[in-house]
PDB file of C-alpha atoms in Angstrom:
ATOM      1  CA  MET F  27       3.767   1.903  25.014  1.00 62.00           C
ATOM      2  CA  ARG F  28       1.240  -0.097  23.306  1.00 87.00           C
ATOM      3  CA  SER F  29       2.068  -1.152  19.791  1.00 89.00           C
ATOM      4  CA  GLN F  30      -0.399   0.959  17.851  1.00 92.00           C
ATOM      5  CA  GLU F  31       0.858   4.286  19.973  1.00 95.00           C
ATOM      6  CA  THR F  32       4.418   3.494  18.717  1.00 96.00           C
ATOM      7  CA  VAL F  33       3.173   3.291  15.126  1.00 97.00           C
ATOM      8  CA  LEU F  34       1.001   6.437  15.042  1.00 97.00           C
ATOM      9  CA  PHE F  35       4.347   8.278  16.782  1.00 97.00           C
ATOM     10  CA  ALA F  36       6.524   6.228  13.503  1.00 98.00           C
ATOM     11  CA  ASN F  37       4.093   7.439  11.326  1.00 98.00           C
ATOM     12  CA  GLU F  38       3.892  10.645  12.804  1.00 98.00           C
ATOM     13  CA  ALA F  39       8.057  11.196  12.185  1.00 98.00           C
ATOM     14  CA  PHE F  40       7.550  10.686   8.846  1.00 98.00           C
ATOM     15  CA  TYR F  41       5.207  13.472   8.285  1.00 98.00           C
ATOM     16  CA  ASN F  42       7.473  15.649  10.275  1.00 97.00           C
ATOM     17  CA  ALA F  43      10.436  14.561   8.442  1.00 97.00           C
ATOM     18  CA  PHE F  44       8.323  14.939   5.301  1.00 97.00           C
ATOM     19  CA  ALA F  45       7.428  18.493   6.165  1.00 96.00           C
ATOM     20  CA  ARG F  46      11.024  19.540   7.656  1.00 96.00           C
ATOM     21  CA  SER F  47      12.830  18.472   4.507  1.00 97.00           C
ATOM     22  CA  ASP F  48      14.515  16.668   7.215  1.00 97.00           C
ATOM     23  CA  PHE F  49      16.659  13.718   5.052  1.00 98.00           C
ATOM     24  CA  PRO F  50      18.574  12.222   7.947  1.00 98.00           C
ATOM     25  CA  ALA F  51      15.284  11.727  10.124  1.00 98.00           C
ATOM     26  CA  MET F  52      13.647  10.177   6.738  1.00 98.00           C
ATOM     27  CA  ASP F  53      16.472   8.120   6.466  1.00 98.00           C
ATOM     28  CA  ALA F  54      16.559   6.970   9.752  1.00 98.00           C
ATOM     29  CA  LEU F  55      12.801   5.901   9.482  1.00 98.00           C
ATOM     30  CA  TRP F  56      13.067   3.458   6.387  1.00 98.00           C
ATOM     31  CA  ALA F  57      13.729  -0.006   6.920  1.00 97.00           C
ATOM     32  CA  ARG F  58      17.446  -1.502   6.373  1.00 96.00           C
ATOM     33  CA  ASP F  59      17.092  -5.240   7.126  1.00 92.00           C
ATOM     34  CA  THR F  60      14.245  -5.970   4.529  1.00 94.00           C
ATOM     35  CA  HIS F  61      12.502  -4.888   0.936  1.00 95.00           C
ATOM     36  CA  VAL F  62      11.627  -1.570   0.700  1.00 97.00           C
ATOM     37  CA  ILE F  63       8.947   0.075  -1.573  1.00 98.00           C
ATOM     38  CA  CYS F  64       7.636   3.586  -2.267  1.00 98.00           C
ATOM     39  CA  ILE F  65       5.051   5.256  -5.000  1.00 98.00           C
ATOM     40  CA  HIS F  66       5.060   8.820  -5.145  1.00 96.00           C
ATOM     41  CA  PRO F  67       2.022  10.382  -6.403  1.00 94.00           C
ATOM     42  CA  GLY F  68       2.148   9.880 -10.347  1.00 92.00           C
ATOM     43  CA  TRP F  69       5.319   8.277 -10.240  1.00 93.00           C
ATOM     44  CA  HIS F  70       6.579   4.373 -10.822  1.00 93.00           C
ATOM     45  CA  ALA F  71       7.253   2.275  -7.912  1.00 96.00           C
ATOM     46  CA  LEU F  72      10.803   2.764  -6.875  1.00 97.00           C
ATOM     47  CA  THR F  73      11.880  -1.330  -5.103  1.00 96.00           C
ATOM     48  CA  THR F  74      15.255  -0.619  -3.707  1.00 97.00           C
ATOM     49  CA  ARG F  75      16.287   1.793  -1.128  1.00 98.00           C
ATOM     50  CA  GLU F  76      18.331   3.468  -2.972  1.00 98.00           C
ATOM     51  CA  GLN F  77      16.039   4.712  -5.153  1.00 97.00           C
ATOM     52  CA  ILE F  78      14.047   5.689  -2.673  1.00 98.00           C
ATOM     53  CA  MET F  79      16.035   8.327  -0.720  1.00 98.00           C
ATOM     54  CA  GLU F  80      17.432   9.163  -3.663  1.00 98.00           C
ATOM     55  CA  SER F  81      13.917  10.441  -4.442  1.00 97.00           C
ATOM     56  CA  TRP F  82      13.768  12.131  -1.169  1.00 98.00           C
ATOM     57  CA  ARG F  83      16.893  13.787  -1.540  1.00 98.00           C
ATOM     58  CA  GLN F  84      15.749  15.101  -4.907  1.00 96.00           C
ATOM     59  CA  MET F  85      12.264  16.422  -3.220  1.00 95.00           C
ATOM     60  CA  PHE F  86      13.875  18.211  -0.084  1.00 97.00           C
ATOM     61  CA  GLU F  87      16.309  19.623  -2.716  1.00 96.00           C
ATOM     62  CA  ALA F  88      13.081  21.238  -4.417  1.00 95.00           C
ATOM     63  CA  GLY F  89      11.631  22.764  -1.847  1.00 91.00           C
ATOM     64  CA  THR F  90       9.484  21.708   1.376  1.00 86.00           C
ATOM     65  CA  THR F  91       6.326  20.287   1.144  1.00 87.00           C
ATOM     66  CA  PRO F  92       3.581  21.842   3.198  1.00 92.00           C
ATOM     67  CA  VAL F  93       2.100  18.385   4.211  1.00 96.00           C
ATOM     68  CA  THR F  94       0.351  17.257   7.218  1.00 96.00           C
ATOM     69  CA  CYS F  95      -1.020  13.726   7.935  1.00 97.00           C
ATOM     70  CA  ARG F  96      -5.107  13.555   8.680  1.00 95.00           C
ATOM     71  CA  SER F  97      -6.941  11.293  10.128  1.00 95.00           C
ATOM     72  CA  PRO F  98      -4.881   8.056  10.320  1.00 97.00           C
ATOM     73  CA  GLU F  99      -5.946   4.606  11.172  1.00 96.00           C
ATOM     74  CA  VAL F 100      -3.646   1.757  12.078  1.00 97.00           C
ATOM     75  CA  PHE F 101      -4.063  -1.746  11.376  1.00 97.00           C
ATOM     76  CA  ILE F 102      -1.764  -4.085  12.743  1.00 95.00           C
ATOM     77  CA  THR F 103      -1.039  -7.767  11.335  1.00 93.00           C
ATOM     78  CA  GLY F 104       1.499  -9.814  12.792  1.00 89.00           C
ATOM     79  CA  ASP F 105       4.637  -7.738  12.681  1.00 93.00           C
ATOM     80  CA  VAL F 106       3.326  -5.482  10.217  1.00 96.00           C
ATOM     81  CA  ALA F 107       1.697  -2.437  10.577  1.00 97.00           C
ATOM     82  CA  PHE F 108      -0.634  -0.158   7.910  1.00 98.00           C
ATOM     83  CA  VAL F 109      -1.570   3.082   8.534  1.00 98.00           C
ATOM     84  CA  VAL F 110      -4.020   4.800   6.052  1.00 98.00           C
ATOM     85  CA  CYS F 111      -4.129   8.110   6.203  1.00 97.00           C
ATOM     86  CA  TYR F 112      -4.946  11.378   4.274  1.00 97.00           C
ATOM     87  CA  GLU F 113      -2.186  14.027   2.975  1.00 97.00           C
ATOM     88  CA  GLN F 114      -3.234  17.480   3.073  1.00 95.00           C
ATOM     89  CA  LEU F 115      -1.438  19.157   0.883  1.00 93.00           C
ATOM     90  CA  ALA F 116      -1.617  23.230  -0.021  1.00 89.00           C
ATOM     91  CA  ASP F 117      -4.027  22.567  -2.678  1.00 87.00           C
ATOM     92  CA  ALA F 118      -5.028  18.978  -2.559  1.00 91.00           C
ATOM     93  CA  VAL F 119      -5.767  15.754  -0.619  1.00 95.00           C
ATOM     94  CA  LEU F 120      -3.756  12.650  -1.382  1.00 96.00           C
ATOM     95  CA  VAL F 121      -5.366   9.058   0.289  1.00 97.00           C
ATOM     96  CA  ALA F 122      -1.903   7.147   1.539  1.00 98.00           C
ATOM     97  CA  THR F 123      -0.919   3.708   2.965  1.00 98.00           C
ATOM     98  CA  ASN F 124       2.302   3.896   5.272  1.00 98.00           C
ATOM     99  CA  ALA F 125       3.404   0.437   6.394  1.00 98.00           C
ATOM    100  CA  PHE F 126       6.019  -0.760   9.128  1.00 98.00           C
ATOM    101  CA  ARG F 127       7.272  -3.566   9.930  1.00 97.00           C
ATOM    102  CA  ARG F 128       8.540  -4.742  13.814  1.00 95.00           C
ATOM    103  CA  HIS F 129      11.924  -5.537  14.344  1.00 90.00           C
ATOM    104  CA  ASP F 130      13.362  -5.466  17.966  1.00 86.00           C
ATOM    105  CA  ASP F 131      10.590  -3.644  19.293  1.00 85.00           C
ATOM    106  CA  ALA F 132      11.179  -0.862  16.852  1.00 92.00           C
ATOM    107  CA  TRP F 133       8.791  -0.101  13.833  1.00 96.00           C
ATOM    108  CA  HIS F 134      10.594   0.863  10.569  1.00 97.00           C
ATOM    109  CA  MET F 135       8.970   1.825   7.235  1.00 98.00           C
ATOM    110  CA  VAL F 136       8.751  -0.685   4.663  1.00 98.00           C
ATOM    111  CA  HIS F 137       6.175   0.965   2.815  1.00 98.00           C
ATOM    112  CA  HIS F 138       4.853   4.242   1.067  1.00 98.00           C
ATOM    113  CA  GLN F 139       2.380   5.152  -1.269  1.00 98.00           C
ATOM    114  CA  ALA F 140       0.319   7.934  -2.167  1.00 97.00           C
ATOM    115  CA  GLY F 141      -2.794   8.951  -4.701  1.00 96.00           C
ATOM    116  CA  PRO F 142      -4.995  11.392  -5.612  1.00 94.00           C
ATOM    117  CA  THR F 143      -8.615  11.167  -3.931  1.00 93.00           C
ATOM    118  CA  ARG F 144     -11.960  12.929  -4.936  1.00 86.00           C
ATOM    119  CA  ILE F 145     -12.476  12.688  -0.955  1.00 74.00           C
ATOM    120  CA  ARG F 146     -11.561  15.133   1.955  1.00 67.00           C
ATOM    121  CA  PRO F 147     -11.687  13.451   5.063  1.00 63.00           C
ATOM    122  CA  SER F 148     -14.351  14.907   7.474  1.00 57.00           C
ATOM    123  CA  PRO F 149     -13.422  17.262  10.201  1.00 49.00           C
ATOM    124  CA  VAL F 150     -14.903  15.358  12.767  1.00 42.00           C
ATOM    125  CA  ALA F 151     -12.428  11.835  11.476  1.00 44.00           C
ATOM    126  CA  ALA F 152      -9.879  14.495  11.155  1.00 41.00           C
ATOM    127  CA  ALA F 153     -10.359  15.991  14.776  1.00 39.00           C
ATOM    128  CA  ASP F 154     -10.070  12.073  16.127  1.00 43.00           C
ATOM    129  CA  GLY F 155      -6.704  12.003  16.841  1.00 48.00           C
ATOM    130  CA  GLY F 156      -6.320   8.781  15.002  1.00 54.00           C
ATOM    131  CA  LYS F 157      -8.226   5.328  15.377  1.00 59.00           C
ATOM    132  CA  THR F 158      -6.446   2.229  15.822  1.00 55.00           C
ATOM    133  CA  ARG F 159      -7.433  -1.345  14.958  1.00 55.00           C
ATOM    134  CA  ILE F 160      -5.602  -4.655  15.877  1.00 54.00           C
ATOM    135  CA  ASN F 161      -5.867  -7.916  15.264  1.00 51.00           C
TER     136      ASN F 161
ATOM    137  CA  MET M  21       5.658 -24.225  -3.777  1.00 61.00           C
ATOM    138  CA  ARG M  22       7.676 -21.711  -2.939  1.00 87.00           C
ATOM    139  CA  SER M  23       6.095 -18.842  -0.722  1.00 90.00           C
ATOM    140  CA  GLN M  24       6.846 -16.265  -3.916  1.00 92.00           C
ATOM    141  CA  GLU M  25       4.944 -18.433  -6.396  1.00 95.00           C
ATOM    142  CA  THR M  26       2.507 -18.708  -4.433  1.00 96.00           C
ATOM    143  CA  VAL M  27       1.809 -14.996  -3.571  1.00 97.00           C
ATOM    144  CA  LEU M  28       2.144 -14.424  -7.546  1.00 97.00           C
ATOM    145  CA  PHE M  29      -1.052 -16.628  -7.920  1.00 97.00           C
ATOM    146  CA  ALA M  30      -2.885 -15.383  -5.663  1.00 98.00           C
ATOM    147  CA  ASN M  31      -2.376 -12.015  -7.210  1.00 98.00           C
ATOM    148  CA  GLU M  32      -3.129 -13.411 -10.623  1.00 98.00           C
ATOM    149  CA  ALA M  33      -6.572 -14.924  -9.033  1.00 98.00           C
ATOM    150  CA  PHE M  34      -6.945 -10.935  -7.844  1.00 98.00           C
ATOM    151  CA  TYR M  35      -6.845  -9.837 -11.246  1.00 98.00           C
ATOM    152  CA  ASN M  36      -8.822 -12.949 -12.958  1.00 97.00           C
ATOM    153  CA  ALA M  37     -11.593 -12.298 -10.648  1.00 97.00           C
ATOM    154  CA  PHE M  38     -11.300  -8.537 -11.183  1.00 97.00           C
ATOM    155  CA  ALA M  39     -11.701  -8.807 -14.934  1.00 96.00           C
ATOM    156  CA  ARG M  40     -13.883 -10.991 -15.152  1.00 96.00           C
ATOM    157  CA  SER M  41     -16.448  -9.493 -12.427  1.00 97.00           C
ATOM    158  CA  ASP M  42     -16.295 -12.947 -10.592  1.00 97.00           C
ATOM    159  CA  PHE M  43     -17.714 -11.716  -7.122  1.00 98.00           C
ATOM    160  CA  PRO M  44     -17.266 -15.387  -5.368  1.00 98.00           C
ATOM    161  CA  ALA M  45     -14.161 -15.518  -6.406  1.00 98.00           C
ATOM    162  CA  MET M  46     -13.093 -11.761  -5.260  1.00 98.00           C
ATOM    163  CA  ASP M  47     -14.936 -12.168  -1.638  1.00 98.00           C
ATOM    164  CA  ALA M  48     -12.775 -15.742  -1.429  1.00 98.00           C
ATOM    165  CA  LEU M  49      -9.445 -14.206  -1.892  1.00 98.00           C
ATOM    166  CA  TRP M  50      -9.685 -11.107   1.108  1.00 98.00           C
ATOM    167  CA  ALA M  51      -8.873 -11.683   4.632  1.00 97.00           C
ATOM    168  CA  ARG M  52     -11.745 -12.908   6.835  1.00 96.00           C
ATOM    169  CA  ASP M  53      -9.302 -13.229   9.771  1.00 92.00           C
ATOM    170  CA  THR M  54      -8.048  -9.746   9.914  1.00 94.00           C
ATOM    171  CA  HIS M  55      -7.705  -6.227   8.873  1.00 95.00           C
ATOM    172  CA  VAL M  56      -8.069  -5.597   5.554  1.00 97.00           C
ATOM    173  CA  ILE M  57      -7.970  -2.168   3.795  1.00 98.00           C
ATOM    174  CA  CYS M  58      -8.596  -0.918  -0.028  1.00 98.00           C
ATOM    175  CA  ILE M  59      -8.311   2.246  -1.934  1.00 98.00           C
ATOM    176  CA  HIS M  60      -9.947   2.501  -5.406  1.00 96.00           C
ATOM    177  CA  PRO M  61      -8.372   5.157  -7.851  1.00 94.00           C
ATOM    178  CA  GLY M  62      -9.656   8.381  -7.018  1.00 92.00           C
ATOM    179  CA  TRP M  63     -11.974   6.905  -4.054  1.00 93.00           C
ATOM    180  CA  HIS M  64     -11.105   7.321   0.030  1.00 93.00           C
ATOM    181  CA  ALA M  65      -9.915   4.439   1.877  1.00 96.00           C
ATOM    182  CA  LEU M  66     -12.296   1.567   2.505  1.00 97.00           C
ATOM    183  CA  THR M  67     -11.802  -0.014   5.839  1.00 96.00           C
ATOM    184  CA  THR M  68     -13.864  -3.061   6.613  1.00 97.00           C
ATOM    185  CA  ARG M  69     -14.537  -6.096   4.879  1.00 98.00           C
ATOM    186  CA  GLU M  70     -18.207  -5.186   4.477  1.00 98.00           C
ATOM    187  CA  GLN M  71     -17.207  -1.475   2.661  1.00 97.00           C
ATOM    188  CA  ILE M  72     -14.808  -3.445   0.054  1.00 98.00           C
ATOM    189  CA  MET M  73     -16.891  -6.520  -1.277  1.00 98.00           C
ATOM    190  CA  GLU M  74     -19.733  -3.414  -1.349  1.00 98.00           C
ATOM    191  CA  SER M  75     -17.337  -1.771  -3.696  1.00 97.00           C
ATOM    192  CA  TRP M  76     -16.456  -4.671  -5.948  1.00 98.00           C
ATOM    193  CA  ARG M  77     -19.888  -5.826  -6.151  1.00 98.00           C
ATOM    194  CA  GLN M  78     -21.154  -1.910  -7.153  1.00 97.00           C
ATOM    195  CA  MET M  79     -18.140  -1.986  -9.898  1.00 96.00           C
ATOM    196  CA  PHE M  80     -18.936  -5.614 -10.948  1.00 97.00           C
ATOM    197  CA  GLU M  81     -22.105  -4.760 -11.457  1.00 96.00           C
ATOM    198  CA  ALA M  82     -21.528  -1.659 -13.662  1.00 95.00           C
ATOM    199  CA  GLY M  83     -19.724  -3.753 -16.309  1.00 91.00           C
ATOM    200  CA  THR M  84     -16.639  -5.900 -16.413  1.00 87.00           C
ATOM    201  CA  THR M  85     -12.995  -4.052 -16.562  1.00 88.00           C
ATOM    202  CA  PRO M  86     -10.537  -5.235 -19.036  1.00 92.00           C
ATOM    203  CA  VAL M  87      -7.868  -4.887 -16.704  1.00 96.00           C
ATOM    204  CA  THR M  88      -4.419  -6.409 -16.980  1.00 96.00           C
ATOM    205  CA  CYS M  89      -1.527  -7.026 -14.623  1.00 97.00           C
ATOM    206  CA  ARG M  90       1.842  -5.982 -15.651  1.00 95.00           C
ATOM    207  CA  SER M  91       5.442  -6.550 -14.049  1.00 95.00           C
ATOM    208  CA  PRO M  92       4.801  -8.070 -10.826  1.00 97.00           C
ATOM    209  CA  GLU M  93       7.164  -7.851  -7.923  1.00 96.00           C
ATOM    210  CA  VAL M  94       6.727 -10.007  -5.137  1.00 97.00           C
ATOM    211  CA  PHE M  95       8.594  -8.732  -1.727  1.00 97.00           C
ATOM    212  CA  ILE M  96       7.889 -10.844   1.506  1.00 95.00           C
ATOM    213  CA  THR M  97       8.284  -9.856   5.335  1.00 93.00           C
ATOM    214  CA  GLY M  98       7.629 -12.046   7.574  1.00 89.00           C
ATOM    215  CA  ASP M  99       3.985 -13.087   7.311  1.00 93.00           C
ATOM    216  CA  VAL M 100       3.118 -10.141   4.633  1.00 96.00           C
ATOM    217  CA  ALA M 101       3.823 -10.193   0.889  1.00 97.00           C
ATOM    218  CA  PHE M 102       3.592  -7.103  -0.892  1.00 98.00           C
ATOM    219  CA  VAL M 103       2.918  -7.380  -4.744  1.00 98.00           C
ATOM    220  CA  VAL M 104       3.703  -4.053  -6.576  1.00 98.00           C
ATOM    221  CA  CYS M 105       2.410  -4.112 -10.293  1.00 97.00           C
ATOM    222  CA  TYR M 106       0.985  -2.039 -12.797  1.00 97.00           C
ATOM    223  CA  GLU M 107      -2.721  -2.468 -14.162  1.00 97.00           C
ATOM    224  CA  GLN M 108      -2.928  -2.143 -17.383  1.00 95.00           C
ATOM    225  CA  LEU M 109      -6.798  -0.959 -18.608  1.00 93.00           C
ATOM    226  CA  ALA M 110      -7.971   0.046 -21.887  1.00 89.00           C
ATOM    227  CA  ASP M 111      -7.030   3.835 -21.701  1.00 87.00           C
ATOM    228  CA  ALA M 112      -4.691   3.794 -18.738  1.00 91.00           C
ATOM    229  CA  VAL M 113      -2.328   2.310 -16.569  1.00 95.00           C
ATOM    230  CA  LEU M 114      -2.413   2.716 -13.064  1.00 96.00           C
ATOM    231  CA  VAL M 115       0.305   1.337 -10.236  1.00 97.00           C
ATOM    232  CA  ALA M 116      -0.707  -0.867  -7.587  1.00 98.00           C
ATOM    233  CA  THR M 117       0.316  -2.489  -4.272  1.00 98.00           C
ATOM    234  CA  ASN M 118      -1.626  -5.677  -3.210  1.00 98.00           C
ATOM    235  CA  ALA M 119      -0.486  -7.331   0.029  1.00 98.00           C
ATOM    236  CA  PHE M 120      -1.359 -10.384   1.108  1.00 98.00           C
ATOM    237  CA  ARG M 121      -1.305 -11.997   4.737  1.00 97.00           C
ATOM    238  CA  ARG M 122      -0.149 -15.835   5.206  1.00 95.00           C
ATOM    239  CA  HIS M 123      -2.441 -17.673   7.401  1.00 90.00           C
ATOM    240  CA  ASP M 124      -2.378 -21.727   7.226  1.00 86.00           C
ATOM    241  CA  ASP M 125       0.053 -21.858   4.114  1.00 85.00           C
ATOM    242  CA  ALA M 126      -2.690 -19.609   2.486  1.00 92.00           C
ATOM    243  CA  TRP M 127      -2.377 -15.726   1.501  1.00 96.00           C
ATOM    244  CA  HIS M 128      -5.216 -13.650   1.759  1.00 97.00           C
ATOM    245  CA  MET M 129      -5.574 -10.161   0.673  1.00 98.00           C
ATOM    246  CA  VAL M 130      -5.093  -7.692   3.031  1.00 98.00           C
ATOM    247  CA  HIS M 131      -4.762  -4.601   1.265  1.00 98.00           C
ATOM    248  CA  HIS M 132      -5.160  -3.014  -2.186  1.00 98.00           C
ATOM    249  CA  GLN M 133      -4.354   0.368  -3.742  1.00 98.00           C
ATOM    250  CA  ALA M 134      -4.394   1.666  -7.250  1.00 97.00           C
ATOM    251  CA  GLY M 135      -3.730   5.145  -8.443  1.00 96.00           C
ATOM    252  CA  PRO M 136      -2.404   7.050 -11.594  1.00 94.00           C
ATOM    253  CA  THR M 137       1.073   6.976 -12.738  1.00 93.00           C
ATOM    254  CA  ARG M 138       2.567   8.880 -15.754  1.00 86.00           C
ATOM    255  CA  ILE M 139       5.038   6.173 -16.721  1.00 73.00           C
ATOM    256  CA  ARG M 140       4.755   2.914 -18.295  1.00 67.00           C
ATOM    257  CA  PRO M 141       6.305  -0.333 -17.669  1.00 62.00           C
ATOM    258  CA  SER M 142       8.630  -1.180 -20.460  1.00 57.00           C
ATOM    259  CA  PRO M 143       8.073  -3.870 -22.616  1.00 49.00           C
ATOM    260  CA  VAL M 144      11.110  -5.862 -21.121  1.00 41.00           C
ATOM    261  CA  ALA M 145      10.071  -5.438 -17.777  1.00 44.00           C
ATOM    262  CA  ALA M 146       6.441  -6.592 -18.514  1.00 41.00           C
ATOM    263  CA  ALA M 147       7.827  -9.489 -19.869  1.00 40.00           C
ATOM    264  CA  ASP M 148      10.019 -10.972 -17.320  1.00 43.00           C
ATOM    265  CA  GLY M 149       7.186 -12.806 -15.910  1.00 48.00           C
ATOM    266  CA  GLY M 150       7.296 -11.174 -12.488  1.00 54.00           C
ATOM    267  CA  LYS M 151      10.450 -10.711 -10.096  1.00 59.00           C
ATOM    268  CA  THR M 152      10.249 -11.672  -6.472  1.00 55.00           C
ATOM    269  CA  ARG M 153      12.786 -10.660  -3.597  1.00 55.00           C
ATOM    270  CA  ILE M 154      12.715 -12.434  -0.242  1.00 54.00           C
ATOM    271  CA  ASN M 155      13.922 -10.888   3.154  1.00 51.00           C
TER     272      ASN M 155
END
């Protein structure tokens, strides 16, 4: 499988875990062998794995989030892949960056940041199934 | 010079260029040999170098931004460094991620995302001059 497809699958797995409040799946996604960063909308930056997993645990306990990933674009630079996408929520759209680090042919999450955007992805862009660029 | 110090210098150079509306300095900071991503607060994702530099040109023409970088933390994973920091503006604090890619011992910007945060960095954290973690 090509790297960009593997990264898109990892990104999809992240949003599936997010939407289903699936803590074990979320926990399995995040890297254990390097530093990790997570910035939820409006929060301060979480920069330890313990803080990040505790944040997901709290969010999942508060209820499920109807989140859908729209228009993902993959940019691979060396052993790090950036995915830029839009998070469609019930009443808002966020713009997000997810970064993954390659380790033993697997991609694990090392960074997530989502924040508000005034702009919605176009239906055309959303329907393209994801774009990929590799350096 | 250690990698983390070089990354912190590159991050400082970014905020100096930003605060001074110095377009040539900003242009020199961004990578030319790989993909680049920029997400200004509230904007959609800019994913070409041309879009990104045009956005800075427009912002700089609109006037200078009194931006100060607070509490930068560096996380190096392979040839990519993430800097998480807070952007102190005149009337708001944003949380930002800046990513740099190493190429021939120089670090160039490949990613910037800033968004609102409800939380201000503490004076203690702001006064530490930057923290660094390397994997």
